[in-house]
Amino acid sequence: MGRMTRSTALRIAAALSVLVAIIGITLFDLPNLVLGARDSEAPFGLVLGSFTSGVLALVAAYGAWRLQKWGAVLLIAVNAFWIVQAVSSLLFDRTSAEMLFASLMLVHHIVVISFCLWRERVVSAV
Amino acid sequence: MRSDVANRRLYQLLFPFLLIWYAFVVAGLVAAVATFPDRPIGSLDEIPWWSHAIAFAVVAATWAPVSAYLDRGVHQLAFGQRDNAYEVAGHVSRQLLPSVAAALAGTMALPYVEIESDGRVVTSYGKVPEGASMVEIALTYQDERLGTLRVSARRRRDRLSAADVRLLDDLGRQVAMTLYAARSREQLVAAREEERLRIRRDLHDGLGPTLASLGLRLGVLQRTVRADPAAAAELAGELRGDVRQATADIRRLVYELRPPLLDEFGLVDALRNLRSGDTLSRTVSAPEPMPALPAAVEVALYRIAAEALHNAARHASATECAVNLAVTASAVTLTVTDNGCGLPADYLAGVGHRSMRERSSELGGVLAIGPAPAGGTCVAVTFALGARDPAAEARDVAAGARVPAAGARESAAGPRVPAVRPRDPAAEVHVPAAGVCESAAGLRDPAVRPRVPAAGPRDCAAEVHDPAAGARDRAGGAHDTAGGGAHA
């Protein structure tokens, strides 16, 4: 494990998650929610799920920023859910841009989960 | 308790969840790569079977490191930093001093309090009012300057009163103790970690390869025992030597952890059997029965006595040495006095003295090294016994072992009042006031009591002179090293 402290790792994970949650909510969820269930560009269930996960990510990021255990656990859960979305996107999306975005998101989610599980070097480990 | 259960549940749920999740991510990524030429796919059925096979192989190959990583990470998340001693110690000391500074500022209504140590500000509280004067209080504990307490006056262009400064002086002692405690805690944790590292190194680099080599050569022996009995016999002889070496290594390791003599014979007999040098005769006096002491204190007393005897024999050319143990309800004092050439005028503490000091300060003891009243050197160390084992207390009470118990024994034996020799009053400062011999002397001649040292080669009426100490020392050498193994 590196020299970064656990608190720093959790705060970075929180900041990254806030960034992605805000991007998802403003660019994808809110426009589709405004359009309504009938006119939504994506399946409305997916939009609702994405919006819920975005809000949860913001709450989890707050907890993780305050170095709370529940925040880190929630952040892991939300990012694990997002990874499912990213992998699905890699398999089923059509354009290269979507695939690139999904790849970036995949890396992001893995990094966030790794930071949530960050462990400082333990000298006494045998 | 409830939080412990919750933590365990969290660990039990999150760890397998992440493992499954990892397998899923690998399968998805491999599928994305496998279907890349045909993308986008219409359904999951279009993923070829070999993609899953590759994913399975990748997961199997990376299972051990990934599961270990996830295990450690989830464990840390669930149970916190309790396996990281450095972090815990740092956290405690980080919390302790700011609390002290805040409490000081709050109780004395000071707008600014700062604690500085080793040239850096450890913690500060509040803000200095513009133009307010600052007062510096030296933080000293056990004659050691640990840092500075800085406080500001309460208002602009104001100064603290003399009463305030006096009070701060008094409180500074408490702050110094806190600072000392924080430092000691870190040192203790560091020392423990060093010890664990050393043991790990010894086991890993010493015993591990030896035992592995033994295993391999035993295999060779098994194969050759019928085909070539002569070679097998020779190999068995070599193996025997290796086993002996491994056993000696284990004994050495055990001895370094805790001298086996302490468990085998108790502190007093262990001191009597301590190897120090070739020609040093020794007297050991102690209360009888000796009250039970904390294990850490016993080890520290034993090691300090060993170092003091070693120094007496090697550096002071002493021929006689008196080891005195005195136990009161609140403290235990070890005094080692020799009749050697004493400390040189330009004496500088060497490794041995530093080691004794470290051992005593680790347990909050006080060590004094100085000239003995009758010439030679006196090493005295006192450990507080604030939190003695209640069972041990009960045993002591039952045995009537309240100290100085030796007085009774001395009376029965007809204690000799020691010949009072002229003494160096300054030197007596180094000698603990309470001791078995003092009490013994006081029984007969109260007037003499203030001047009787706690320990001297010929002062103690109750001393158990051991004329065979020199011979036993030599035997003890074998006893402690090779023989020590027998006790291990």
Coordinates of C-alpha atoms in Angstrom, one line a residue:
Chain A
M1 CA 0.0 0.0 0.0
G2 CA 1.1 3.5 -0.7
R3 CA 1.8 6.4 1.5
M4 CA -1.5 8.1 1.0
T5 CA -3.5 8.1 4.2
R6 CA -6.8 6.5 4.4
S7 CA -8.6 9.8 5.1
T8 CA -7.1 11.3 1.9
A9 CA -8.1 8.2 -0.1
L10 CA -11.7 8.4 1.2
R11 CA -11.9 12.1 0.4
I12 CA -10.6 11.6 -3.1
A13 CA -13.2 8.8 -3.6
A14 CA -15.9 11.1 -2.3
A15 CA -14.9 13.9 -4.7
L16 CA -14.7 11.6 -7.7
S17 CA -18.1 10.2 -6.9
V18 CA -19.6 13.7 -6.5
L19 CA -18.2 14.7 -9.8
V20 CA -19.7 11.7 -11.6
A21 CA -23.0 11.9 -9.8
I22 CA -23.4 15.5 -10.7
I23 CA -22.5 14.8 -14.4
G24 CA -25.0 11.9 -14.4
I25 CA -27.8 13.8 -12.8
T26 CA -27.5 17.0 -14.8
L27 CA -26.7 15.5 -18.2
F28 CA -28.8 12.3 -18.1
D29 CA -31.2 12.0 -15.3
L30 CA -32.8 15.4 -15.0
P31 CA -33.4 15.9 -18.8
N32 CA -35.1 12.5 -19.0
L33 CA -37.1 13.1 -15.8
V34 CA -38.3 16.4 -17.2
L35 CA -39.4 14.6 -20.4
G36 CA -41.4 12.2 -18.4
A37 CA -41.9 8.4 -18.6
R38 CA -43.5 8.5 -22.1
D39 CA -40.9 10.8 -23.9
S40 CA -37.8 9.7 -22.0
E41 CA -34.9 8.8 -24.4
A42 CA -33.9 5.9 -22.1
P43 CA -36.1 3.4 -20.4
F44 CA -37.7 5.3 -17.5
G45 CA -36.9 2.7 -15.0
L46 CA -33.3 3.0 -15.8
V47 CA -33.6 6.8 -15.5
L48 CA -35.2 6.5 -12.1
G49 CA -32.6 4.0 -11.0
S50 CA -29.8 6.2 -12.2
F51 CA -31.2 9.3 -10.5
T52 CA -31.6 7.4 -7.2
S53 CA -28.1 6.0 -7.4
G54 CA -26.8 9.5 -8.2
V55 CA -28.5 11.0 -5.1
L56 CA -27.3 8.0 -3.0
A57 CA -23.8 8.7 -4.3
L58 CA -24.0 12.3 -3.1
V59 CA -25.1 11.2 0.3
A60 CA -22.4 8.5 0.4
A61 CA -19.8 11.0 -0.7
Y62 CA -20.8 13.3 2.2
G63 CA -20.4 10.4 4.6
A64 CA -17.1 9.4 3.1
W65 CA -15.8 12.9 3.2
R66 CA -16.6 13.0 6.9
L67 CA -14.6 9.7 7.1
Q68 CA -17.7 7.8 8.2
K69 CA -17.9 4.1 7.7
W70 CA -21.4 4.1 6.3
G71 CA -20.3 6.6 3.7
A72 CA -17.6 4.3 2.5
V73 CA -19.8 1.3 2.4
L74 CA -22.6 3.2 0.5
L75 CA -20.0 4.5 -1.9
I76 CA -18.8 1.0 -2.6
A77 CA -22.4 -0.2 -3.1
V78 CA -23.3 2.7 -5.5
N79 CA -20.1 2.3 -7.5
A80 CA -20.6 -1.5 -7.7
F81 CA -24.0 -0.8 -9.2
W82 CA -22.5 1.7 -11.6
I83 CA -20.0 -0.8 -12.7
V84 CA -22.8 -3.1 -13.8
Q85 CA -24.1 -0.2 -15.9
A86 CA -20.7 0.5 -17.4
V87 CA -20.1 -3.1 -18.3
S88 CA -23.5 -3.3 -19.9
S89 CA -22.7 -0.2 -21.8
L90 CA -19.5 -1.7 -23.0
L91 CA -21.4 -4.7 -24.4
F92 CA -24.6 -3.1 -25.8
D93 CA -23.9 0.5 -26.7
R94 CA -23.4 1.4 -30.3
T95 CA -21.2 4.4 -30.7
S96 CA -17.5 4.7 -29.9
A97 CA -18.1 7.8 -27.8
E98 CA -20.5 5.8 -25.6
M99 CA -17.9 3.0 -25.3
L100 CA -15.2 5.4 -24.4
F101 CA -17.4 7.0 -21.8
A102 CA -18.3 3.6 -20.4
S103 CA -14.6 2.7 -20.3
L104 CA -13.8 5.9 -18.4
M105 CA -16.6 5.3 -16.0
L106 CA -15.5 1.7 -15.4
V107 CA -12.0 2.9 -14.5
H108 CA -13.5 5.6 -12.3
H109 CA -15.7 3.2 -10.4
I110 CA -12.8 0.7 -9.8
V111 CA -10.6 3.5 -8.6
V112 CA -13.3 4.8 -6.2
I113 CA -13.9 1.3 -4.8
S114 CA -10.1 0.8 -4.4
F115 CA -9.9 4.1 -2.5
C116 CA -12.8 3.1 -0.3
L117 CA -10.9 0.0 0.6
W118 CA -7.6 1.8 0.9
R119 CA -5.3 0.5 3.6
E120 CA -2.3 2.3 4.9
R121 CA 0.9 0.3 5.1
V122 CA 1.0 -1.9 8.2
V123 CA 4.6 -2.3 9.3
S124 CA 3.8 -5.2 11.6
A125 CA 2.1 -7.3 9.0
V126 CA 3.7 -10.8 8.9
Chain B
M1 CA -20.8 -5.4 21.6
R2 CA -23.6 -4.6 19.2
S3 CA -21.2 -2.6 17.0
D4 CA -18.8 -5.6 17.0
V5 CA -21.6 -7.8 15.7
A6 CA -22.5 -5.2 13.1
N7 CA -18.9 -4.9 12.0
R8 CA -18.7 -8.7 11.7
R9 CA -21.9 -8.8 9.7
L10 CA -20.6 -6.0 7.4
Y11 CA -17.4 -7.9 6.9
Q12 CA -19.2 -11.2 6.2
L13 CA -21.5 -9.5 3.6
L14 CA -19.2 -7.1 1.9
F15 CA -16.3 -9.4 1.3
P16 CA -18.2 -12.2 -0.6
F17 CA -20.2 -9.5 -2.4
L18 CA -17.0 -7.8 -3.7
L19 CA -15.5 -11.2 -4.7
I20 CA -18.6 -12.0 -6.7
W21 CA -18.6 -8.5 -8.1
Y22 CA -15.0 -8.9 -9.1
A23 CA -15.8 -12.1 -11.0
F24 CA -18.7 -10.4 -12.7
V25 CA -16.5 -7.4 -13.8
V26 CA -13.8 -9.7 -15.2
A27 CA -16.5 -11.7 -17.1
G28 CA -18.0 -8.5 -18.5
L29 CA -14.6 -7.1 -19.5
V30 CA -13.5 -10.3 -21.2
A31 CA -16.9 -10.5 -22.9
A32 CA -16.6 -6.9 -24.1
V33 CA -13.1 -7.7 -25.6
A34 CA -14.3 -11.0 -27.1
T35 CA -17.3 -9.5 -28.8
F36 CA -15.5 -6.3 -29.8
P37 CA -15.4 -7.2 -33.6
D38 CA -19.2 -7.9 -33.5
R39 CA -20.3 -5.1 -31.2
P40 CA -22.8 -4.1 -30.3
I41 CA -24.3 -7.4 -29.4
G42 CA -28.0 -7.9 -29.2
S43 CA -28.2 -10.2 -26.1
L44 CA -25.9 -12.0 -23.7
D45 CA -26.4 -15.2 -25.6
E46 CA -24.1 -13.9 -28.3
I47 CA -21.1 -14.0 -25.9
P48 CA -19.0 -17.0 -27.0
W49 CA -18.5 -19.8 -24.4
W50 CA -14.7 -19.4 -24.6
S51 CA -15.1 -15.8 -23.3
H52 CA -16.4 -17.3 -20.1
A53 CA -13.6 -19.8 -20.0
I54 CA -11.0 -17.1 -20.3
A55 CA -12.8 -15.0 -17.7
F56 CA -12.8 -18.1 -15.4
A57 CA -9.1 -18.6 -16.0
V58 CA -8.3 -14.9 -15.3
V59 CA -10.4 -14.9 -12.1
A60 CA -8.7 -18.2 -11.0
A61 CA -5.3 -16.8 -11.7
T62 CA -5.8 -13.6 -9.9
W63 CA -8.0 -15.0 -7.1
A64 CA -5.4 -15.1 -4.4
P65 CA -4.0 -11.6 -4.6
V66 CA -7.4 -10.0 -5.3
S67 CA -9.1 -11.8 -2.5
A68 CA -6.3 -10.9 -0.1
Y69 CA -6.5 -7.3 -1.1
L70 CA -10.3 -7.2 -0.8
D71 CA -10.1 -9.1 2.5
R72 CA -7.6 -6.6 4.0
G73 CA -9.5 -3.6 2.6
V74 CA -12.9 -4.8 3.9
H75 CA -11.4 -5.9 7.2
Q76 CA -10.0 -2.4 7.6
L77 CA -13.3 -0.8 6.6
A78 CA -15.3 -3.0 9.0
F79 CA -13.0 -3.1 12.0
G80 CA -11.0 0.1 11.6
Q81 CA -7.4 0.7 12.4
R82 CA -7.1 -1.6 15.3
D83 CA -4.4 -3.7 13.7
N84 CA -2.4 -0.6 12.9
A85 CA -0.7 0.2 16.1
Y86 CA 1.2 3.2 14.8
E87 CA -2.0 4.8 13.5
V88 CA -3.8 4.2 16.8
A89 CA -0.9 5.6 18.9
G90 CA -0.7 8.6 16.6
H91 CA -4.4 9.1 16.8
V92 CA -4.4 9.1 20.6
S93 CA -1.5 11.5 20.9
R94 CA -3.0 13.7 18.2
Q95 CA -6.2 13.9 20.3
L96 CA -4.7 14.2 23.7
L97 CA -2.7 17.4 23.4
P98 CA -5.3 19.4 21.6
S99 CA -7.7 18.5 24.3
V100 CA -5.3 19.6 27.0
A101 CA -4.7 22.9 25.2
A102 CA -8.4 23.5 24.8
A103 CA -9.1 22.7 28.4
L104 CA -6.3 25.0 29.5
A105 CA -7.7 27.8 27.4
G106 CA -11.2 27.1 28.6
T107 CA -10.5 26.9 32.3
M108 CA -8.2 29.9 32.5
A109 CA -10.1 32.0 29.9
L110 CA -7.0 32.3 27.8
P111 CA -7.5 33.4 24.2
Y112 CA -4.5 31.5 22.9
V113 CA -2.6 28.4 24.1
E114 CA 0.2 26.7 22.2
I115 CA 2.2 23.6 23.0
E116 CA 5.6 23.4 21.4
S117 CA 7.9 20.4 21.4
D118 CA 11.1 19.7 19.6
G119 CA 11.0 23.0 17.9
R120 CA 7.6 22.5 16.3
V121 CA 4.1 23.5 17.4
V122 CA 2.4 20.3 18.5
T123 CA -1.0 22.0 19.0
S124 CA -2.5 25.4 19.4
Y125 CA -5.9 26.7 20.5
G126 CA -7.4 30.1 19.8
K127 CA -6.0 33.2 18.4
V128 CA -3.6 35.8 19.9
P129 CA -5.3 39.1 20.6
E130 CA -3.6 41.9 18.8
G131 CA -0.9 43.4 21.0
A132 CA -1.3 40.9 23.8
S133 CA 1.8 39.8 25.5
M134 CA 2.9 36.1 25.5
V135 CA 4.1 34.1 28.4
E136 CA 6.3 31.0 28.0
I137 CA 6.4 28.2 30.5
A138 CA 9.0 25.5 30.2
L139 CA 7.6 22.0 30.1
T140 CA 9.9 19.8 32.1
Y141 CA 9.4 16.3 33.3
Q142 CA 12.0 14.2 35.2
D143 CA 14.6 16.9 34.6
E144 CA 14.1 16.8 30.9
R145 CA 12.9 19.8 29.0
L146 CA 10.2 18.5 26.7
G147 CA 8.8 21.6 25.2
T148 CA 7.3 25.0 25.9
L149 CA 3.8 26.1 26.8
R150 CA 2.9 29.5 25.3
V151 CA -0.1 31.5 26.3
S152 CA -1.3 34.9 25.5
A153 CA -2.7 37.6 27.8
R154 CA -6.4 37.9 27.9
R155 CA -6.7 41.4 26.3
R156 CA -4.8 43.8 24.1
R157 CA -1.9 45.5 25.7
D158 CA -2.5 43.4 28.8
R159 CA -0.2 41.0 30.7
L160 CA -0.9 38.0 32.8
S161 CA -0.8 38.4 36.6
A162 CA 1.8 36.7 38.8
A163 CA -0.9 34.4 40.1
D164 CA -1.8 33.4 36.6
V165 CA 1.8 32.6 35.8
R166 CA 2.2 30.6 39.0
L167 CA -0.9 28.6 38.2
L168 CA 0.3 28.1 34.6
D169 CA 3.6 26.9 36.1
D170 CA 1.8 24.3 38.1
L171 CA -0.5 23.3 35.2
G172 CA 2.6 23.2 33.0
R173 CA 3.8 20.1 35.0
Q174 CA 0.6 18.3 34.1
V175 CA 1.0 19.4 30.4
A176 CA 4.6 18.1 30.5
M177 CA 3.4 14.8 31.9
T178 CA 0.8 14.6 29.1
L179 CA 3.5 15.4 26.5
Y180 CA 5.7 12.8 28.0
A181 CA 2.9 10.3 28.0
A182 CA 2.2 11.0 24.4
R183 CA 5.9 10.6 23.5
S184 CA 6.3 7.5 25.6
R185 CA 3.3 5.9 24.0
E186 CA 4.7 6.4 20.6
Q187 CA 8.1 5.1 21.7
L188 CA 6.5 2.1 23.2
V189 CA 4.5 1.3 20.1
A190 CA 7.6 1.8 18.0
A191 CA 9.7 -0.4 20.3
R192 CA 7.0 -3.1 20.2
E193 CA 6.9 -3.0 16.4
E194 CA 10.7 -3.2 16.3
E195 CA 10.6 -6.2 18.5
R196 CA 8.0 -7.9 16.4
L197 CA 10.0 -7.2 13.3
R198 CA 13.1 -8.7 14.9
I199 CA 11.2 -11.8 15.9
R200 CA 9.8 -12.0 12.4
R201 CA 13.2 -11.7 10.9
D202 CA 14.7 -14.3 13.2
L203 CA 11.9 -16.7 12.4
H204 CA 11.8 -16.0 8.7
D205 CA 15.5 -15.8 8.0
G206 CA 16.8 -18.2 10.6
L207 CA 14.5 -20.9 11.6
G208 CA 12.4 -21.0 8.4
P209 CA 15.2 -21.9 6.0
T210 CA 16.8 -24.3 8.5
L211 CA 13.6 -26.2 9.0
A212 CA 12.9 -26.2 5.2
S213 CA 16.4 -27.5 4.6
L214 CA 15.9 -30.2 7.2
G215 CA 12.8 -31.3 5.5
L216 CA 14.5 -31.6 2.2
R217 CA 17.4 -33.5 3.6
L218 CA 15.2 -35.8 5.5
G219 CA 13.6 -36.7 2.1
V220 CA 17.1 -37.5 0.8
L221 CA 17.7 -39.6 3.9
Q222 CA 14.5 -41.5 3.4
R223 CA 15.5 -42.3 -0.2
T224 CA 19.1 -43.3 0.6
V225 CA 18.6 -45.2 3.9
R226 CA 18.2 -48.6 2.1
A227 CA 20.4 -48.0 -0.9
D228 CA 23.4 -46.6 0.9
P229 CA 23.2 -47.0 4.7
A230 CA 26.7 -45.5 5.3
A231 CA 25.8 -42.3 3.5
A232 CA 22.5 -42.2 5.3
A233 CA 24.1 -42.5 8.7
E234 CA 26.5 -39.7 7.8
L235 CA 23.6 -37.6 6.6
A236 CA 21.6 -38.4 9.8
G237 CA 24.6 -37.1 11.8
E238 CA 24.6 -33.9 9.9
L239 CA 20.9 -33.6 10.4
R240 CA 21.3 -34.1 14.1
G241 CA 23.7 -31.1 14.2
D242 CA 21.2 -29.0 12.2
V243 CA 18.4 -29.9 14.6
R244 CA 20.7 -28.9 17.5
Q245 CA 21.4 -25.6 15.8
A246 CA 17.7 -25.0 15.3
T247 CA 17.0 -25.8 18.9
A248 CA 19.7 -23.4 20.0
D249 CA 18.1 -20.7 17.8
I250 CA 14.7 -21.2 19.4
R251 CA 16.3 -21.1 22.8
R252 CA 18.0 -17.8 22.0
L253 CA 14.8 -16.4 20.6
V254 CA 12.9 -17.4 23.7
Y255 CA 15.6 -16.1 26.0
E256 CA 15.5 -12.7 24.2
L257 CA 11.7 -12.6 24.7
R258 CA 11.9 -13.2 28.4
P259 CA 14.8 -14.7 30.3
P260 CA 13.7 -18.3 31.2
L261 CA 15.3 -18.0 34.6
L262 CA 12.6 -15.6 35.7
D263 CA 9.9 -18.1 35.1
E264 CA 12.0 -21.0 36.4
F265 CA 13.4 -19.5 39.6
G266 CA 11.8 -16.1 40.1
L267 CA 13.4 -12.8 40.1
V268 CA 15.6 -13.1 43.2
D269 CA 17.2 -16.4 42.2
A270 CA 17.5 -15.3 38.6
L271 CA 19.5 -12.4 39.9
R272 CA 21.6 -14.7 42.0
N273 CA 22.3 -16.8 38.9
L274 CA 22.9 -14.0 36.6
R275 CA 26.1 -14.2 34.6
S276 CA 28.1 -11.1 34.9
G277 CA 31.8 -11.7 34.8
D278 CA 34.4 -14.1 35.8
T279 CA 35.5 -12.9 39.2
L280 CA 32.6 -10.8 40.5
S281 CA 31.3 -12.0 43.8
R282 CA 27.8 -11.0 44.5
T283 CA 25.4 -10.5 47.4
V284 CA 21.7 -10.4 46.7
S285 CA 19.2 -9.1 49.3
A286 CA 15.5 -9.1 48.8
P287 CA 12.3 -9.3 50.9
E288 CA 11.2 -12.8 51.7
P289 CA 8.9 -13.9 50.4
M290 CA 9.3 -11.7 47.3
P291 CA 6.0 -10.2 46.3
A292 CA 4.8 -10.9 42.8
L293 CA 5.7 -8.1 40.4
P294 CA 4.4 -7.3 37.0
A295 CA 6.1 -9.4 34.3
A296 CA 7.4 -6.3 32.5
V297 CA 8.9 -4.9 35.7
E298 CA 10.6 -8.2 36.5
V299 CA 12.2 -8.3 33.0
A300 CA 13.3 -4.7 33.3
L301 CA 14.8 -5.2 36.7
Y302 CA 16.6 -8.4 35.5
R303 CA 18.0 -6.7 32.4
I304 CA 19.1 -3.6 34.3
A305 CA 20.8 -5.7 37.0
A306 CA 22.5 -7.7 34.3
E307 CA 23.8 -4.6 32.6
A308 CA 24.9 -3.1 35.9
L309 CA 26.8 -6.3 36.8
H310 CA 28.3 -6.5 33.4
N311 CA 29.5 -2.9 33.6
A312 CA 30.9 -3.5 37.1
A313 CA 32.8 -6.5 36.0
R314 CA 34.0 -5.2 32.7
H315 CA 34.5 -1.5 33.1
A316 CA 34.8 -0.8 36.8
S317 CA 37.1 -3.8 37.6
A318 CA 34.9 -4.5 40.6
T319 CA 35.4 -7.6 42.7
E320 CA 32.2 -7.3 44.8
C321 CA 28.8 -6.3 44.0
A322 CA 25.6 -5.9 46.2
V323 CA 22.2 -6.3 44.6
N324 CA 19.4 -5.0 46.7
L325 CA 15.7 -5.3 46.0
A326 CA 13.3 -3.3 48.1
V327 CA 9.5 -3.5 47.6
T328 CA 7.0 -1.2 49.1
A329 CA 3.3 -1.1 48.5
S330 CA 3.8 1.5 45.9
A331 CA 7.2 0.9 44.4
V332 CA 10.0 -1.5 43.8
T333 CA 13.6 -0.4 43.9
L334 CA 16.7 -2.2 42.6
T335 CA 20.1 -1.1 43.7
V336 CA 23.3 -2.4 42.4
T337 CA 26.4 -1.2 44.2
D338 CA 29.9 -2.2 43.3
N339 CA 33.3 -1.6 44.8
G340 CA 35.0 -0.8 41.5
C341 CA 36.8 2.3 40.4
G342 CA 33.6 4.3 40.0
L343 CA 32.6 6.6 37.2
P344 CA 35.3 8.6 35.5
A345 CA 35.1 12.4 35.9
D346 CA 34.5 12.8 32.2
Y347 CA 31.9 10.1 32.2
L348 CA 29.6 10.0 29.2
A349 CA 26.6 7.6 29.0
G350 CA 27.4 4.7 26.7
V351 CA 25.1 2.1 25.0
G352 CA 24.6 0.1 28.2
H353 CA 23.6 3.1 30.3
R354 CA 21.3 4.3 27.6
S355 CA 19.7 0.9 27.4
M356 CA 19.1 0.9 31.2
R357 CA 17.6 4.3 30.9
E358 CA 15.3 3.3 28.1
R359 CA 14.2 0.1 29.9
S360 CA 13.3 2.1 33.0
S361 CA 11.6 5.0 31.2
E362 CA 9.6 2.5 29.1
L363 CA 7.8 1.5 32.3
G364 CA 7.8 5.0 33.9
G365 CA 10.7 4.1 36.2
V366 CA 13.4 6.4 37.5
L367 CA 17.0 5.4 37.1
A368 CA 19.9 7.0 38.9
I369 CA 23.5 6.2 38.2
G370 CA 26.2 7.8 40.4
P371 CA 29.1 7.2 42.8
A372 CA 28.4 4.7 45.6
P373 CA 28.9 6.0 49.2
A374 CA 31.9 3.8 49.8
G375 CA 33.4 4.2 46.4
G376 CA 32.4 2.3 43.3
T377 CA 29.2 2.9 41.4
C378 CA 25.6 2.7 42.5
V379 CA 22.8 2.0 40.0
A380 CA 19.3 2.5 41.4
V381 CA 16.1 2.1 39.6
T382 CA 12.6 2.5 41.0
F383 CA 9.4 1.4 39.4
A384 CA 6.0 2.5 40.7
L385 CA 3.6 -0.3 41.4
G386 CA 0.4 1.6 41.2
A387 CA -1.7 -1.1 39.6
R388 CA -0.6 -4.3 41.0
D389 CA -2.4 -7.5 40.3
P390 CA -5.1 -7.8 43.0
A391 CA -4.5 -11.6 43.2
A392 CA -0.8 -10.9 43.9
E393 CA -1.8 -8.3 46.5
A394 CA -4.0 -10.9 48.2
R395 CA -1.2 -13.4 48.1
D396 CA 1.1 -10.9 49.7
V397 CA -1.3 -10.0 52.4
A398 CA -1.9 -13.6 53.2
A399 CA 1.8 -14.3 53.3
G400 CA 2.4 -11.2 55.5
A401 CA 4.8 -10.0 52.8
R402 CA 4.2 -6.3 53.3
V403 CA 7.5 -4.7 52.9
P404 CA 9.9 -4.4 54.4
A405 CA 9.2 -7.9 55.3
A406 CA 12.9 -8.6 55.5
G407 CA 13.1 -6.7 58.7
A408 CA 11.5 -9.6 60.6
R409 CA 13.9 -12.0 59.1
E410 CA 16.8 -9.7 59.9
S411 CA 15.6 -9.3 63.5
A412 CA 15.4 -13.0 64.0
A413 CA 18.8 -13.4 62.5
G414 CA 20.2 -10.8 64.8
P415 CA 21.0 -8.0 62.4
R416 CA 24.4 -6.4 62.6
V417 CA 24.3 -2.6 62.6
P418 CA 26.6 -1.7 59.8
A419 CA 29.7 0.3 60.5
V420 CA 28.8 3.8 59.5
R421 CA 31.4 5.1 57.2
P422 CA 31.8 8.7 56.1
R423 CA 29.6 9.3 53.1
D424 CA 29.2 11.7 50.3
P425 CA 25.9 13.3 51.0
A426 CA 25.4 14.1 47.3
A427 CA 25.8 10.5 46.4
E428 CA 23.1 9.5 48.8
V429 CA 20.6 11.4 46.6
H430 CA 21.0 8.6 44.0
V431 CA 20.2 5.9 46.5
P432 CA 16.5 5.3 47.1
A433 CA 15.5 6.2 50.6
A434 CA 13.4 3.1 51.3
G435 CA 15.2 -0.2 51.4
V436 CA 15.4 -3.4 53.2
C437 CA 18.7 -2.6 54.7
E438 CA 17.6 0.8 56.0
S439 CA 14.7 -0.7 57.8
A440 CA 17.0 -3.3 59.3
A441 CA 19.4 -0.7 60.5
G442 CA 16.6 1.4 61.9
L443 CA 15.5 -1.4 64.1
R444 CA 18.6 -1.2 66.2
D445 CA 19.9 2.3 65.8
P446 CA 17.4 4.9 64.8
A447 CA 20.0 7.6 64.9
V448 CA 22.0 5.8 62.3
R449 CA 19.0 5.3 59.9
P450 CA 19.2 8.5 57.9
R451 CA 22.8 7.9 57.1
V452 CA 22.6 4.2 56.2
P453 CA 22.6 3.6 52.5
A454 CA 20.0 1.3 51.0
A455 CA 22.5 -1.0 49.7
G456 CA 26.2 -1.6 50.1
P457 CA 28.4 -4.6 49.8
R458 CA 28.6 -5.1 53.5
D459 CA 25.8 -2.9 54.8
C460 CA 22.9 -5.3 54.6
A461 CA 22.2 -7.3 57.6
A462 CA 19.8 -9.5 55.7
E463 CA 22.0 -9.8 52.6
V464 CA 22.4 -13.3 51.4
H465 CA 26.0 -13.5 50.7
D466 CA 26.8 -16.0 48.1
P467 CA 30.5 -16.9 48.3
A468 CA 30.0 -19.3 45.4
A469 CA 28.7 -16.6 43.2
G470 CA 31.9 -16.4 41.2
A471 CA 31.9 -20.1 40.5
R472 CA 28.2 -20.1 39.9
D473 CA 28.6 -17.1 37.6
R474 CA 30.8 -19.2 35.4
A475 CA 28.4 -22.0 35.6
G476 CA 25.6 -19.5 35.2
G477 CA 27.2 -18.5 31.9
A478 CA 26.4 -21.9 30.6
H479 CA 23.2 -21.8 32.5
D480 CA 22.1 -18.6 30.8
T481 CA 23.1 -19.5 27.3
A482 CA 23.3 -23.1 26.7
G483 CA 21.7 -24.1 29.9
G484 CA 19.0 -21.4 29.4
G485 CA 17.7 -23.6 26.7
A486 CA 17.0 -26.4 29.2
H487 CA 14.6 -24.0 30.9
A488 CA 13.1 -23.0 27.7

